[in-house]
């Protein structure tokens, strides 16, 4: 039955102005009843977009929304991202925002935070193959922070929190890039160690395991022992459901936080936990092992950004995350690095020539790359 037959239009006055709204409404209902969403787009685009959502025709929905305006598009990007997260497809949700941009809408902040949390908790991301995923998260957060600078939320606690997430994702991406070249295994290890200062927002057991095993692989046995011993304490705390019994003495006068959330689950398989337990037990009987973190000329733990004697906080090296004496200065350098630092193997290979020099040389390599891709 056609719309005109269904409406049984027989009187010309029916089409007068006061009836136009009536006709329009019934026409929309007719299109909905018949499932003619494409036709509905030309009559009531928002109703059509909602129907695409109901039918989970997401590509068609976003394609149509993109023809409207940025605000409409991102209403449906957010709905799709939420749907993907609920299905466990957080990686697709990240890619969605990389494709369409990350607006500084406060109603989206929980989505962005959820994507960060999902990614730092997932297994199998401590390798070179994970680079593209970390780079996507980094790019998402970089775009968000750039937008936040121009928004009413600039310099708010939320802005600062996302800046920290950006820095963390930059470290993860750079670590994955470094893991693709054997000669940069110490750079990857330093990044894993630097990430320990962010265990208030990343899983502490996972972070200490990754830092400890990385230190062990490059022969830094003192640090490996302390980090892996902490990892075991954390695994016991997870089993007991409390961090109350943790001993913080090894981390006094460092910027590694004491107060961290108790991980909701074990992030390392039982077999690997037992291997670490055996190694720590063996090393604890080695008389040559110094069970203290290494100190530098500041008489401070070498990876700490805060000097014990002065309380001065240094900027981190963009490549290793370690303390650097005289910084490149502006915080914007840290944000810029989040977008482009060390994305290509040739850049890493060029960095090898500076490997025996201070970390500053590696930072300059990253700066050169930033200049190249921004030209």
XYZ file of C-alpha atoms in Angstrom:
375
model
C 0.000 0.000 0.000
C 1.371 3.400 -0.973
C 1.569 6.262 1.454
C -1.174 8.204 -0.400
C -3.498 5.209 -0.379
C -2.815 4.552 3.258
C -3.569 8.179 4.112
C -6.674 8.167 1.891
C -6.243 11.729 0.738
C -9.550 12.731 -0.941
C -9.986 16.362 0.022
C -7.939 19.164 -1.369
C -8.209 21.233 1.849
C -6.400 18.348 3.540
C -3.184 19.678 2.063
C -3.603 23.187 3.432
C -0.907 24.632 5.670
C -2.407 23.496 8.946
C -2.317 19.903 7.776
C 1.243 19.905 6.443
C 2.729 18.927 9.808
C 0.199 16.100 10.069
C 1.087 14.789 6.623
C 4.805 15.152 7.275
C 4.589 13.226 10.538
C 2.596 10.396 9.021
C 4.964 10.220 6.074
C 7.895 9.793 8.473
C 6.025 7.088 10.345
C 5.236 5.376 7.064
C 8.911 5.377 6.039
C 9.883 4.006 9.452
C 7.217 1.287 9.310
C 8.365 0.284 5.842
C 12.027 0.380 6.851
C 12.888 2.887 4.133
C 15.727 4.529 6.053
C 17.476 5.911 2.976
C 14.317 7.760 1.976
C 13.865 8.979 5.528
C 17.275 10.716 5.348
C 15.821 13.333 3.024
C 12.862 14.007 5.335
C 14.239 13.641 8.883
C 17.953 12.920 8.921
C 18.197 12.607 12.725
C 15.414 10.027 12.786
C 17.185 8.182 9.970
C 20.492 8.217 11.895
C 18.744 6.813 14.951
C 17.288 4.022 12.816
C 20.747 3.196 11.465
C 21.911 2.903 15.084
C 18.982 0.617 15.988
C 19.883 -1.615 13.048
C 23.634 -1.396 13.867
C 24.304 -0.073 10.375
C 27.210 1.935 11.732
C 29.095 2.638 8.524
C 25.962 4.015 6.872
C 25.200 5.990 10.009
C 28.623 7.663 10.153
C 28.690 8.262 6.412
C 25.366 10.097 6.644
C 26.280 11.921 9.861
C 29.524 13.191 8.309
C 27.439 15.021 5.676
C 25.695 16.993 8.401
C 28.184 18.684 10.718
C 31.005 17.900 13.142
C 28.723 17.910 16.178
C 26.248 15.457 14.650
C 29.059 13.229 13.413
C 30.639 12.970 16.852
C 27.349 12.232 18.549
C 27.220 9.017 16.539
C 30.971 8.360 16.716
C 30.570 8.351 20.509
C 27.603 5.966 20.289
C 29.549 3.630 18.019
C 32.653 3.806 20.223
C 30.550 2.900 23.266
C 29.070 -0.025 21.338
C 32.551 -1.242 20.340
C 33.847 -0.991 23.911
C 30.887 -3.012 25.172
C 31.729 -5.688 22.600
C 35.386 -5.713 23.667
C 36.584 -4.134 20.425
C 38.444 -1.262 22.114
C 41.084 -1.259 19.346
C 38.415 -0.477 16.739
C 37.091 2.303 18.960
C 40.580 3.818 19.186
C 40.955 3.613 15.398
C 37.545 5.277 15.049
C 38.723 8.355 16.926
C 42.037 8.402 15.098
C 40.032 8.535 11.859
C 37.459 11.124 12.903
C 39.336 13.174 15.485
C 38.948 13.521 19.230
C 36.782 16.486 20.260
C 37.297 18.012 23.708
C 33.687 17.299 24.723
C 33.517 16.624 28.448
C 30.718 14.106 27.878
C 33.251 12.007 25.928
C 35.960 12.032 28.604
C 34.836 8.736 30.138
C 35.076 7.082 26.706
C 38.660 8.303 26.236
C 39.636 7.212 29.744
C 38.029 3.809 29.232
C 40.012 3.285 26.023
C 43.255 4.114 27.856
C 42.389 1.774 30.736
C 41.431 -1.065 28.386
C 44.664 -0.754 26.451
C 47.089 -0.589 29.381
C 45.414 -3.637 30.919
C 45.371 -5.884 27.864
C 47.956 -8.668 27.533
C 50.426 -9.119 24.704
C 51.305 -5.446 24.220
C 54.942 -5.515 25.359
C 56.502 -6.075 21.931
C 57.303 -4.409 18.629
C 54.157 -5.804 17.010
C 52.047 -3.672 19.351
C 53.526 -0.439 17.999
C 50.634 0.512 15.714
C 48.109 0.049 18.528
C 50.116 2.187 20.943
C 50.702 4.774 18.220
C 46.950 4.976 17.597
C 46.266 5.571 21.290
C 49.040 8.169 21.400
C 47.635 9.973 18.352
C 44.118 9.920 19.805
C 45.350 11.502 23.041
C 47.586 13.980 21.242
C 44.629 15.217 19.195
C 42.517 15.430 22.347
C 45.155 17.429 24.229
C 45.578 19.812 21.313
C 41.813 20.373 21.325
C 41.733 20.770 25.104
C 44.248 23.620 24.908
C 41.681 25.569 22.880
C 38.690 24.620 25.045
C 37.145 25.779 28.306
C 38.738 22.722 29.952
C 42.283 23.960 29.279
C 44.602 23.560 32.293
C 41.946 21.778 34.332
C 42.648 18.550 36.264
C 41.029 16.623 33.388
C 43.414 18.251 30.919
C 46.419 17.391 33.104
C 45.201 13.803 33.439
C 44.964 13.393 29.671
C 48.414 14.964 29.231
C 49.788 12.284 31.559
C 47.976 9.570 29.614
C 49.488 10.994 26.432
C 52.987 10.819 27.897
C 52.412 7.231 29.055
C 51.112 6.180 25.630
C 54.112 7.925 24.024
C 56.445 5.853 26.243
C 54.641 2.650 25.306
C 54.760 3.466 21.585
C 58.433 4.439 21.708
C 59.226 1.282 23.675
C 57.525 -0.841 21.029
C 59.509 0.954 18.326
C 62.766 0.365 20.208
C 61.914 -3.307 20.662
C 62.107 -3.752 16.891
C 65.902 -3.232 16.958
C 68.110 -5.361 19.210
C 70.674 -2.600 19.735
C 68.006 -0.480 21.410
C 67.050 -3.016 24.071
C 68.443 -0.732 26.789
C 66.260 2.124 25.513
C 63.231 -0.181 25.748
C 64.297 -1.217 29.266
C 64.671 2.404 30.389
C 61.178 3.173 29.100
C 59.713 0.237 31.027
C 61.470 1.522 34.146
C 60.283 5.096 33.549
C 56.701 3.846 33.319
C 56.919 2.807 36.991
C 56.379 6.427 38.019
C 52.900 6.131 36.474
C 51.705 3.040 38.349
C 48.928 5.179 39.773
C 47.200 4.945 36.364
C 48.637 1.710 34.873
C 48.466 -1.794 36.428
C 51.262 -1.916 39.005
C 51.927 -5.675 38.838
C 52.188 -5.587 35.046
C 54.456 -2.525 35.116
C 56.886 -3.991 37.679
C 56.964 -7.309 35.824
C 57.794 -5.598 32.532
C 60.395 -3.318 34.131
C 61.977 -6.173 36.051
C 62.197 -8.595 33.159
C 63.540 -5.847 30.870
C 66.239 -4.945 33.414
C 67.073 -8.640 33.796
C 67.462 -9.083 30.037
C 69.994 -6.241 29.756
C 71.961 -7.363 32.810
C 70.821 -4.766 35.369
C 70.430 -7.388 38.061
C 70.140 -5.059 41.062
C 67.171 -3.234 39.581
C 65.711 -6.447 38.196
C 65.774 -8.033 41.633
C 64.104 -5.070 43.352
C 61.435 -4.638 40.664
C 60.616 -8.341 40.428
C 60.545 -8.691 44.207
C 58.025 -5.838 44.224
C 56.096 -7.630 41.481
C 55.832 -10.741 43.666
C 54.657 -8.646 46.615
C 51.973 -7.170 44.388
C 50.822 -10.583 43.145
C 50.480 -11.701 46.783
C 48.546 -8.514 47.560
C 46.169 -9.203 44.677
C 45.515 -12.675 46.059
C 44.918 -11.248 49.540
C 42.823 -8.356 48.244
C 44.866 -5.707 50.075
C 48.018 -3.614 49.604
C 48.330 -3.003 53.339
C 51.331 -5.290 53.863
C 53.518 -3.772 51.124
C 56.968 -2.620 52.237
C 57.950 0.631 50.512
C 61.494 0.941 51.861
C 63.159 0.080 48.527
C 61.406 3.027 46.906
C 62.041 5.757 49.446
C 63.327 8.956 47.857
C 62.120 7.959 44.389
C 59.204 9.223 42.314
C 57.690 5.748 42.114
C 54.326 6.159 43.899
C 53.438 4.232 47.041
C 49.711 4.776 46.740
C 48.549 2.777 43.751
C 45.240 1.052 42.980
C 45.091 -2.643 43.778
C 44.911 -4.431 40.407
C 41.580 -6.182 39.976
C 43.250 -9.277 38.531
C 46.617 -10.916 37.988
C 48.132 -9.575 34.775
C 50.859 -12.238 34.571
C 50.188 -15.977 34.151
C 50.871 -18.297 37.092
C 53.662 -20.150 35.285
C 55.552 -16.908 34.687
C 54.950 -15.808 38.266
C 56.531 -19.020 39.530
C 59.538 -18.557 37.243
C 60.059 -15.085 38.673
C 59.648 -16.395 42.217
C 62.382 -18.989 41.611
C 64.720 -16.404 40.080
C 64.239 -13.923 42.940
C 64.868 -16.670 45.503
C 68.067 -17.701 43.723
C 69.315 -14.124 43.405
C 68.568 -13.365 47.062
C 71.341 -15.821 47.995
C 73.887 -14.165 45.700
C 76.323 -12.263 47.914
C 77.395 -10.049 45.004
C 73.934 -8.587 44.562
C 73.440 -5.089 45.948
C 69.796 -4.836 46.868
C 69.599 -1.063 46.301
C 68.568 1.052 43.348
C 71.479 2.740 41.539
C 72.140 6.419 42.306
C 73.574 9.184 40.163
C 75.552 12.384 40.784
C 72.468 13.916 42.454
C 72.681 11.182 45.110
C 69.239 10.192 43.803
C 67.832 7.055 42.206
C 69.011 7.472 38.624
C 65.581 7.129 36.988
C 63.886 9.582 39.359
C 62.939 12.991 38.018
C 63.049 14.538 41.504
C 66.433 15.237 43.144
C 66.472 14.166 46.794
C 68.635 17.009 48.092
C 66.936 19.918 46.285
C 63.454 18.657 45.427
C 63.968 19.994 41.882
C 61.896 18.135 39.306
C 63.514 17.657 35.898
C 61.794 17.122 32.587
C 62.008 13.543 31.312
C 64.029 12.571 28.263
C 61.628 12.086 25.355
C 63.299 8.850 24.292
C 63.985 7.063 27.592
C 61.776 8.878 30.102
C 64.803 9.321 32.363
C 65.884 12.469 34.166
C 67.765 15.005 32.082
C 69.739 17.876 33.556
C 68.874 20.739 31.211
C 65.580 20.183 29.405
C 64.448 21.066 25.959
C 62.186 23.149 28.104
C 58.645 23.589 26.903
C 56.001 21.063 27.852
C 54.776 21.341 24.284
C 57.870 19.391 23.270
C 56.509 16.462 25.261
C 53.139 16.730 23.538
C 54.658 17.030 20.078
C 56.715 13.928 20.696
C 53.489 12.080 21.367
C 52.487 12.423 17.742
C 55.587 11.599 15.802
C 58.539 10.438 17.896
C 60.329 7.386 16.545
C 57.689 6.099 14.165
C 60.005 4.750 11.487
C 62.858 2.257 11.696
C 65.261 4.548 9.782
C 64.915 7.084 12.593
C 65.762 4.450 15.181
C 68.691 3.310 13.076
C 70.002 6.861 12.875
C 69.680 7.064 16.641
C 72.116 4.156 16.949
C 74.964 6.447 15.914
C 74.287 8.509 19.037
C 73.724 5.535 21.294
C 77.025 5.887 23.165
C 76.331 9.543 23.918
C 74.036 11.114 26.515
C 70.301 10.715 26.085
C 70.238 14.301 24.813
C 71.602 13.070 21.483
C 68.687 10.682 21.153
C 66.313 13.514 21.967
C 67.868 15.526 19.144
C 67.211 12.618 16.784
C 63.558 12.713 17.794
C 63.520 16.476 17.288
C 65.033 16.094 13.822
C 62.348 13.613 12.914
C 59.643 15.933 14.211
C 61.048 18.653 11.959
C 61.171 16.317 8.966
C 57.589 15.108 9.199
C 56.280 18.577 10.031
C 57.978 20.238 7.063
